[in-house]
mmCIF file of C-alpha atoms in Angstrom:
data_model
loop_
_atom_site.group_PDB
_atom_site.id
_atom_site.type_symbol
_atom_site.label_atom_id
_atom_site.label_comp_id
_atom_site.label_asym_id
_atom_site.label_seq_id
_atom_site.Cartn_x
_atom_site.Cartn_y
_atom_site.Cartn_z
ATOM 1 C CA MET A 228 0.118 -0.011 0.088
ATOM 2 C CA GLY A 229 3.062 2.293 0.387
ATOM 3 C CA LEU A 230 3.231 5.681 2.496
ATOM 4 C CA LEU A 231 2.328 8.920 1.267
ATOM 5 C CA THR A 232 4.602 11.978 0.914
ATOM 6 C CA PRO A 233 3.607 15.747 0.786
ATOM 7 C CA ASP A 234 4.649 15.795 -2.704
ATOM 8 C CA GLY A 235 2.451 12.800 -3.395
ATOM 9 C CA LEU A 236 -0.443 14.363 -1.609
ATOM 10 C CA LEU A 237 -0.225 17.215 -3.950
ATOM 11 C CA GLU A 238 -0.400 14.958 -6.875
ATOM 12 C CA PHE A 239 -3.704 13.401 -5.350
ATOM 13 C CA TYR A 240 -5.265 16.609 -5.018
ATOM 14 C CA SER A 241 -4.498 17.748 -8.423
ATOM 15 C CA ALA A 242 -5.619 14.554 -10.073
ATOM 16 C CA ALA A 243 -8.912 15.148 -7.956
ATOM 17 C CA GLY A 244 -9.537 18.507 -9.767
ATOM 18 C CA PHE A 245 -8.127 20.768 -6.881
ATOM 19 C CA LYS A 246 -5.802 23.766 -7.550
ATOM 20 C CA THR A 247 -2.384 23.101 -6.001
ATOM 21 C CA HIS A 248 0.860 24.872 -5.200
ATOM 22 C CA ARG A 249 4.154 24.048 -3.930
ATOM 23 C CA SER A 250 5.931 26.856 -2.245
ATOM 24 C CA ALA A 251 9.303 27.220 -0.549
ATOM 25 C CA ASN A 252 8.285 25.766 2.817
ATOM 26 C CA GLY A 253 4.786 24.390 2.174
ATOM 27 C CA TRP A 254 2.329 22.230 0.186
ATOM 28 C CA TRP A 255 -1.145 23.991 -0.664
ATOM 29 C CA TYR A 256 -4.457 23.060 -2.243
ATOM 30 C CA GLU A 257 -7.532 25.231 -2.648
ATOM 31 C CA ALA A 258 -9.890 23.972 0.098
ATOM 32 C CA GLY A 259 -12.165 26.685 -0.981
ATOM 33 C CA PRO A 260 -12.692 29.242 -3.356
ATOM 34 C CA ARG A 261 -9.571 31.105 -4.059
ATOM 35 C CA PHE A 262 -8.216 29.889 -0.469
ATOM 36 C CA LEU A 263 -5.523 27.830 0.108
ATOM 37 C CA LEU A 264 -5.081 25.378 2.902
ATOM 38 C CA ALA A 265 -1.378 23.793 3.923
ATOM 39 C CA VAL A 266 -1.259 20.053 4.070
ATOM 40 C CA PRO A 267 -0.676 17.724 5.443
ATOM 41 C CA THR A 268 -2.504 19.280 8.385
ATOM 42 C CA HIS A 269 -0.169 17.634 10.862
ATOM 43 C CA VAL A 270 2.860 19.548 9.517
ATOM 44 C CA GLN A 271 3.707 22.997 11.397
ATOM 45 C CA LEU A 272 5.018 25.666 9.098
ATOM 46 C CA THR A 273 6.526 29.243 9.074
ATOM 47 C CA VAL A 274 5.472 31.514 6.216
ATOM 48 C CA GLU A 275 7.324 34.708 6.083
ATOM 49 C CA ARG A 276 5.680 37.670 4.288
ATOM 50 C CA ALA A 277 7.979 37.019 1.322
ATOM 51 C CA GLU A 278 6.666 33.500 0.738
ATOM 52 C CA ALA A 279 3.094 34.556 1.271
ATOM 53 C CA ARG A 280 3.624 37.291 -1.556
ATOM 54 C CA ALA A 281 5.127 34.632 -3.841
ATOM 55 C CA ILE A 282 2.181 32.448 -3.257
ATOM 56 C CA PHE A 283 -0.419 35.022 -3.974
ATOM 57 C CA HIS A 284 1.531 36.048 -7.172
ATOM 58 C CA ALA A 285 1.704 32.409 -8.499
ATOM 59 C CA THR A 286 -1.898 31.509 -7.739
ATOM 60 C CA GLY A 287 -4.247 34.418 -7.349
ATOM 61 C CA ALA A 288 -5.347 33.297 -4.239
ATOM 62 C CA LEU A 289 -7.148 35.733 -1.743
ATOM 63 C CA GLY A 290 -5.426 34.123 1.332
ATOM 64 C CA ILE A 291 -3.610 31.068 3.057
ATOM 65 C CA ARG A 292 -4.514 29.101 5.959
ATOM 66 C CA TYR A 293 -2.007 26.724 7.713
ATOM 67 C CA VAL A 294 -0.833 25.296 11.092
ATOM 68 C CA THR A 295 1.704 27.464 12.431
ATOM 69 C CA SER A 296 4.928 26.715 14.340
ATOM 70 C CA ARG A 297 4.878 30.370 15.555
ATOM 71 C CA SER A 298 3.589 31.127 19.079
ATOM 72 C CA ASP A 299 2.798 34.724 18.173
ATOM 73 C CA ALA A 300 0.833 34.074 14.802
ATOM 74 C CA GLY A 301 -2.674 33.424 14.281
ATOM 75 C CA ARG A 302 -4.662 32.050 17.402
ATOM 76 C CA VAL A 303 -4.917 28.986 19.487
ATOM 77 C CA SER A 304 -6.800 26.280 17.825
ATOM 78 C CA TRP A 305 -6.840 22.563 18.034
ATOM 79 C CA GLN A 306 -6.469 19.223 16.005
ATOM 80 C CA MET A 307 -8.446 15.934 16.802
ATOM 81 C CA ALA A 308 -5.732 13.357 17.562
ATOM 82 C CA VAL A 309 -5.096 10.177 19.414
ATOM 83 C CA SER A 310 -1.602 8.260 19.879
ATOM 84 C CA GLY A 311 0.107 5.644 21.802
ATOM 85 C CA ASN A 312 -0.045 1.870 21.356
ATOM 86 C CA GLY A 313 -2.764 1.386 24.253
ATOM 87 C CA TYR A 314 -5.708 2.449 22.042
ATOM 88 C CA SER A 315 -8.725 0.268 23.324
ATOM 89 C CA MET A 316 -12.311 0.559 23.677
ATOM 90 C CA GLU A 317 -12.110 -0.581 27.363
ATOM 91 C CA ASP A 318 -11.021 3.214 27.995
ATOM 92 C CA PHE A 319 -14.227 4.596 26.459
ATOM 93 C CA SER A 320 -17.685 5.047 28.128
ATOM 94 C CA GLY A 321 -19.962 2.174 28.559
ATOM 95 C CA ASN A 322 -22.244 3.672 25.883
ATOM 96 C CA THR A 323 -19.482 4.140 23.249
ATOM 97 C CA ARG A 324 -18.293 0.441 23.724
ATOM 98 C CA SER A 325 -21.775 -0.766 23.248
ATOM 99 C CA LYS A 326 -22.073 1.057 19.954
ATOM 100 C CA ILE A 327 -18.698 -0.362 18.917
ATOM 101 C CA ARG A 328 -19.617 -3.713 19.559
ATOM 102 C CA ARG A 329 -22.929 -3.453 18.085
ATOM 103 C CA GLY A 330 -21.434 -1.899 15.153
ATOM 104 C CA LEU A 331 -18.728 -4.899 14.821
ATOM 105 C CA LYS A 332 -21.495 -7.358 15.145
ATOM 106 C CA SER A 333 -23.586 -5.803 12.255
ATOM 107 C CA ASN A 334 -21.084 -4.692 9.757
ATOM 108 C CA GLU A 335 -18.174 -6.222 7.873
ATOM 109 C CA ILE A 336 -14.944 -3.956 7.927
ATOM 110 C CA ARG A 337 -12.515 -4.146 5.048
ATOM 111 C CA LEU A 338 -10.341 -2.479 2.726
ATOM 112 C CA ILE A 339 -11.750 -1.507 -0.686
ATOM 113 C CA THR A 340 -10.711 0.349 -3.711
ATOM 114 C CA GLY A 341 -11.726 3.663 -5.286
ATOM 115 C CA ALA A 342 -13.295 1.838 -8.114
ATOM 116 C CA GLU A 343 -15.515 -0.288 -5.637
ATOM 117 C CA LEU A 344 -16.533 2.582 -3.611
ATOM 118 C CA ALA A 345 -17.634 4.609 -6.747
ATOM 119 C CA ARG A 346 -19.830 1.799 -7.333
ATOM 120 C CA HIS A 347 -21.571 1.334 -4.053
ATOM 121 C CA GLY A 348 -21.031 4.351 -1.958
ATOM 122 C CA GLU A 349 -22.724 7.272 -3.841
ATOM 123 C CA GLN A 350 -25.504 7.355 -1.407
ATOM 124 C CA ALA A 351 -23.250 7.384 1.724
ATOM 125 C CA PHE A 352 -21.383 10.465 0.049
ATOM 126 C CA LEU A 353 -24.696 12.222 -0.665
ATOM 127 C CA ASP A 354 -26.330 11.500 2.763
ATOM 128 C CA THR A 355 -23.177 12.983 4.773
ATOM 129 C CA VAL A 356 -22.639 15.960 2.830
ATOM 130 C CA ALA A 357 -26.391 17.001 3.190
ATOM 131 C CA ARG A 358 -26.519 15.952 6.906
ATOM 132 C CA GLN A 359 -23.602 18.541 7.523
ATOM 133 C CA GLY A 360 -24.672 21.226 5.164
ATOM 134 C CA ARG A 361 -21.797 20.958 2.844
ATOM 135 C CA ALA A 362 -23.598 19.793 -0.365
ATOM 136 C CA ASP A 363 -22.210 22.730 -2.223
ATOM 137 C CA ARG A 364 -18.609 22.179 -1.241
ATOM 138 C CA TYR A 365 -18.015 19.703 -4.018
ATOM 139 C CA GLY A 366 -20.146 17.326 -6.142
ATOM 140 C CA LEU A 367 -20.293 13.930 -7.345
ATOM 141 C CA GLU A 368 -18.035 14.544 -10.451
ATOM 142 C CA ARG A 369 -15.064 15.449 -8.370
ATOM 143 C CA TRP A 370 -15.826 12.882 -5.578
ATOM 144 C CA HIS A 371 -15.383 10.499 -8.528
ATOM 145 C CA ARG A 372 -11.974 12.019 -9.565
ATOM 146 C CA LEU A 373 -10.974 11.815 -5.978
ATOM 147 C CA LEU A 374 -11.609 8.147 -5.853
ATOM 148 C CA ALA A 375 -9.921 7.294 -9.080
ATOM 149 C CA ALA A 376 -7.000 9.438 -7.827
ATOM 150 C CA ALA A 377 -6.841 7.561 -4.664
ATOM 151 C CA ASP A 378 -6.337 4.064 -6.422
ATOM 152 C CA ARG A 379 -3.465 5.675 -8.051
ATOM 153 C CA THR A 380 -1.880 7.132 -4.989
ATOM 154 C CA PRO A 381 0.332 5.195 -2.466
ATOM 155 C CA GLY A 382 -0.440 5.712 1.046
ATOM 156 C CA ILE A 383 -4.158 6.416 0.512
ATOM 157 C CA GLU A 384 -6.361 3.805 1.773
ATOM 158 C CA ILE A 385 -10.265 3.453 1.897
ATOM 159 C CA TRP A 386 -11.762 1.313 4.673
ATOM 160 C CA SER A 387 -15.503 0.406 4.520
ATOM 161 C CA ALA A 388 -18.369 -0.918 6.393
ATOM 162 C CA TRP A 389 -20.814 -3.171 4.976
ATOM 163 C CA HIS A 390 -24.298 -4.125 6.556
ATOM 164 C CA GLU A 391 -26.091 -6.961 4.739
ATOM 165 C CA GLY A 392 -24.384 -6.306 1.540
ATOM 166 C CA VAL A 393 -24.911 -2.679 1.388
ATOM 167 C CA LEU A 394 -21.920 -0.294 1.821
ATOM 168 C CA ALA A 395 -22.990 1.585 5.040
ATOM 169 C CA ALA A 396 -19.994 3.953 5.689
ATOM 170 C CA TYR A 397 -16.364 4.279 4.248
ATOM 171 C CA LEU A 398 -13.341 6.254 5.682
ATOM 172 C CA LEU A 399 -10.559 7.513 3.327
ATOM 173 C CA ILE A 400 -7.237 7.936 5.135
ATOM 174 C CA MET A 401 -3.663 9.147 4.349
ATOM 175 C CA VAL A 402 -1.038 7.075 5.730
ATOM 176 C CA PHE A 403 2.392 9.057 6.211
ATOM 177 C CA ALA A 404 5.705 7.728 7.514
ATOM 178 C CA ASP A 405 4.725 8.236 11.130
ATOM 179 C CA VAL A 406 1.235 9.782 11.189
ATOM 180 C CA CYS A 407 -2.009 9.083 9.676
ATOM 181 C CA GLU A 408 -4.886 11.572 8.657
ATOM 182 C CA LEU A 409 -8.405 10.361 8.619
ATOM 183 C CA TYR A 410 -9.594 12.523 5.604
ATOM 184 C CA GLU A 411 -13.082 11.741 4.618
ATOM 185 C CA ALA A 412 -15.792 9.730 6.606
ATOM 186 C CA ARG A 413 -19.230 9.158 4.996
ATOM 187 C CA SER A 414 -22.131 7.214 5.937
ATOM 188 C CA ARG A 415 -25.726 6.160 4.797
ATOM 189 C CA ASP A 416 -28.448 7.884 6.815
ATOM 190 C CA ASP A 417 -30.557 4.239 6.577
ATOM 191 C CA ARG A 418 -27.739 2.347 8.266
ATOM 192 C CA LEU A 419 -26.780 4.766 11.167
ATOM 193 C CA ARG A 420 -28.677 2.751 13.514
ATOM 194 C CA HIS A 421 -26.356 -0.010 12.935
ATOM 195 C CA TYR A 422 -23.437 1.928 14.205
ATOM 196 C CA PRO A 423 -21.136 1.548 11.181
ATOM 197 C CA ASN A 424 -19.084 4.763 11.851
ATOM 198 C CA ASN A 425 -18.450 3.509 15.457
ATOM 199 C CA ALA A 426 -17.020 -0.033 14.159
ATOM 200 C CA LEU A 427 -15.063 1.399 11.354
ATOM 201 C CA ILE A 428 -13.369 4.347 13.087
ATOM 202 C CA TYR A 429 -12.399 2.122 15.974
ATOM 203 C CA THR A 430 -11.100 -0.664 13.613
ATOM 204 C CA VAL A 431 -9.153 1.563 11.486
ATOM 205 C CA THR A 432 -7.594 3.631 14.558
ATOM 206 C CA GLU A 433 -6.467 0.057 16.258
ATOM 207 C CA ASP A 434 -5.085 -1.105 13.406
ATOM 208 C CA LEU A 435 -2.978 2.015 12.761
ATOM 209 C CA LEU A 436 -1.846 2.542 16.170
ATOM 210 C CA VAL A 437 -1.527 -1.154 17.950
ATOM 211 C CA ARG A 438 -0.663 -3.188 14.954
ATOM 212 C CA ARG A 439 1.185 -0.724 12.451
ATOM 213 C CA GLY A 440 2.876 1.285 15.186
ATOM 214 C CA VAL A 441 1.806 4.588 13.489
ATOM 215 C CA ARG A 442 2.842 7.384 16.309
ATOM 216 C CA GLU A 443 -0.340 9.357 15.557
ATOM 217 C CA VAL A 444 -3.638 9.501 14.148
ATOM 218 C CA THR A 445 -5.513 12.714 13.577
ATOM 219 C CA PHE A 446 -9.014 13.459 12.268
ATOM 220 C CA GLY A 447 -8.934 17.085 11.094
ATOM 221 C CA ILE A 448 -8.233 20.578 12.438
ATOM 222 C CA GLU A 449 -10.559 23.035 13.991
ATOM 223 C CA GLY A 450 -12.908 23.792 10.863
ATOM 224 C CA LEU A 451 -14.174 27.222 9.772
ATOM 225 C CA GLU A 452 -17.779 26.166 10.969
ATOM 226 C CA GLU A 453 -19.028 24.524 14.034
ATOM 227 C CA LEU A 454 -20.033 20.869 13.816
ATOM 228 C CA ASP A 455 -20.469 20.247 17.374
ATOM 229 C CA THR A 456 -22.143 16.913 16.961
ATOM 230 C CA LEU A 457 -19.349 15.819 14.586
ATOM 231 C CA ASP A 458 -16.821 16.878 17.184
ATOM 232 C CA GLN A 459 -18.365 14.876 20.040
ATOM 233 C CA PHE A 460 -18.334 11.743 18.321
ATOM 234 C CA LYS A 461 -14.681 11.912 17.684
ATOM 235 C CA LEU A 462 -14.129 12.745 21.159
ATOM 236 C CA ALA A 463 -16.176 9.633 22.444
ATOM 237 C CA MET A 464 -13.961 7.573 20.016
ATOM 238 C CA GLY A 465 -10.792 8.515 21.994
ATOM 239 C CA PHE A 466 -9.665 11.506 20.157
ATOM 240 C CA VAL A 467 -8.626 14.645 22.091
ATOM 241 C CA ARG A 468 -8.147 18.073 20.959
ATOM 242 C CA LYS A 469 -4.503 18.658 20.726
ATOM 243 C CA PRO A 470 -3.637 22.411 21.147
ATOM 244 C CA ILE A 471 -2.314 23.833 17.705
ATOM 245 C CA ARG A 472 -2.087 27.456 16.330
ATOM 246 C CA GLN A 473 -3.658 28.300 13.183
ATOM 247 C CA HIS A 474 -2.883 31.371 11.001
ATOM 248 C CA VAL A 475 -4.306 33.030 8.011
ATOM 249 C CA ILE A 476 -2.577 35.580 5.797
ATOM 250 C CA PHE A 477 -4.552 37.583 3.421
ATOM 251 C CA ARG A 478 -3.600 39.004 0.131
ATOM 252 C CA PRO A 479 -2.239 42.690 0.857
ATOM 253 C CA ALA A 480 -5.230 44.491 -0.640
ATOM 254 C CA LEU A 481 -7.767 42.448 1.483
ATOM 255 C CA ARG A 482 -5.449 42.623 4.616
ATOM 256 C CA SER A 483 -5.656 46.478 4.392
ATOM 257 C CA ALA A 484 -9.347 46.422 4.137
ATOM 258 C CA LEU A 485 -9.661 44.159 7.123
ATOM 259 C CA ALA A 486 -7.451 46.412 9.231
ATOM 260 C CA PHE A 487 -10.544 48.633 9.708
ATOM 261 C CA LYS A 488 -12.437 47.636 12.633
ATOM 262 C CA PRO A 489 -15.686 49.026 11.220
ATOM 263 C CA VAL A 490 -15.072 46.394 8.321
ATOM 264 C CA ARG A 491 -14.580 43.456 10.558
ATOM 265 C CA ASP A 492 -17.626 44.470 12.790
ATOM 266 C CA ALA A 493 -19.676 44.531 9.653
ATOM 267 C CA LEU A 494 -18.764 41.179 8.586
ATOM 268 C CA GLY A 495 -19.277 39.846 11.934
ATOM 269 C CA ALA A 496 -22.813 41.291 11.959
ATOM 270 C CA ILE A 497 -23.578 39.482 8.672
ATOM 271 C CA ALA A 498 -22.366 36.318 9.796
ATOM 272 C CA ALA A 499 -24.063 36.496 13.078
ATOM 273 C CA ARG A 500 -27.750 36.959 11.442
ATOM 274 C CA PRO A 501 -29.987 33.852 11.843
ATOM 275 C CA GLY A 502 -29.762 31.854 8.717
ATOM 276 C CA SER A 503 -26.770 33.615 7.153
ATOM 277 C CA ALA A 504 -24.978 32.068 4.106
ATOM 278 C CA SER A 505 -22.151 29.700 4.971
ATOM 279 C CA PHE A 506 -19.701 31.836 3.124
ATOM 280 C CA TRP A 507 -20.089 34.648 5.915
ATOM 281 C CA ARG A 508 -19.532 32.424 8.846
ATOM 282 C CA ARG A 509 -16.372 30.851 7.083
ATOM 283 C CA ALA A 510 -15.090 34.407 6.324
ATOM 284 C CA ARG A 511 -15.580 35.510 9.912
ATOM 285 C CA SER A 512 -13.659 32.511 11.113
ATOM 286 C CA LEU A 513 -10.699 33.217 8.648
ATOM 287 C CA VAL A 514 -10.439 36.710 10.027
ATOM 288 C CA ASP A 515 -10.356 35.523 13.467
ATOM 289 C CA PHE A 516 -7.650 33.272 12.424
ATOM 290 C CA ALA A 517 -5.516 36.012 10.926
ATOM 291 C CA GLY A 518 -5.135 37.253 14.642
ATOM 292 C CA TYR A 519 -6.882 40.619 14.481
ATOM 293 C CA GLY A 520 -7.893 42.145 17.488
ATOM 294 C CA ALA A 521 -11.368 42.643 18.506
#
């Protein structure tokens, strides 16, 4: 199955249809319209202004977001992570242990290819992005490209949970030399009562930490929108919020506009309105990560 490298990760994103860029010290992909995220997210970066300017010039991006190694940049954030070879359901609550056991009893857990997932997992993808309000982030065409790219990329694995012959859930993971990032978890609405996610996350995480000896498994950094139910699930499965710092650097013209407090206040007011669009809530979070004062 091989191991993934940062350069291999950029090739994967590019093949999946995302814009990518290699800068002097980082690897980037367009996680949102004209906004780059540094990957892998377990790698901490130091990005000086000159490098940021070069990125903006080369890509036309409005901003970049990354996990920083500097204590004076951005703001305190977190990454869901678990480490150590003692990962065991016996350390979880009785309720979580029950769900894992019921999930393991009801579902078959196995590795599959992207091609197999494309044939059987479309409903799991569609149901999950609808549940999370992310249906507008990317659609089925890019999903199929992502799965085809996964089959060509060493270090990308796809694990699945099957209930009575139906693909109930899947998990796409990125295995690096000593860290694994759980990248995409999706599941069908009509199979959730059989706990495929609990069985799948537990099986894969235990395999990585206990059997393969991976140092750490991560499950995403703090996002631009709150998904409290999803975060509570990860915490119940043994992950913790590991402290990190996230930083955002805006393109100079945009940075100059946001330097004015009334502009930031107006953005915050729009984002706080009931029913405001996801775009405004995400924009407000980006401003927060940029480290502007109140």
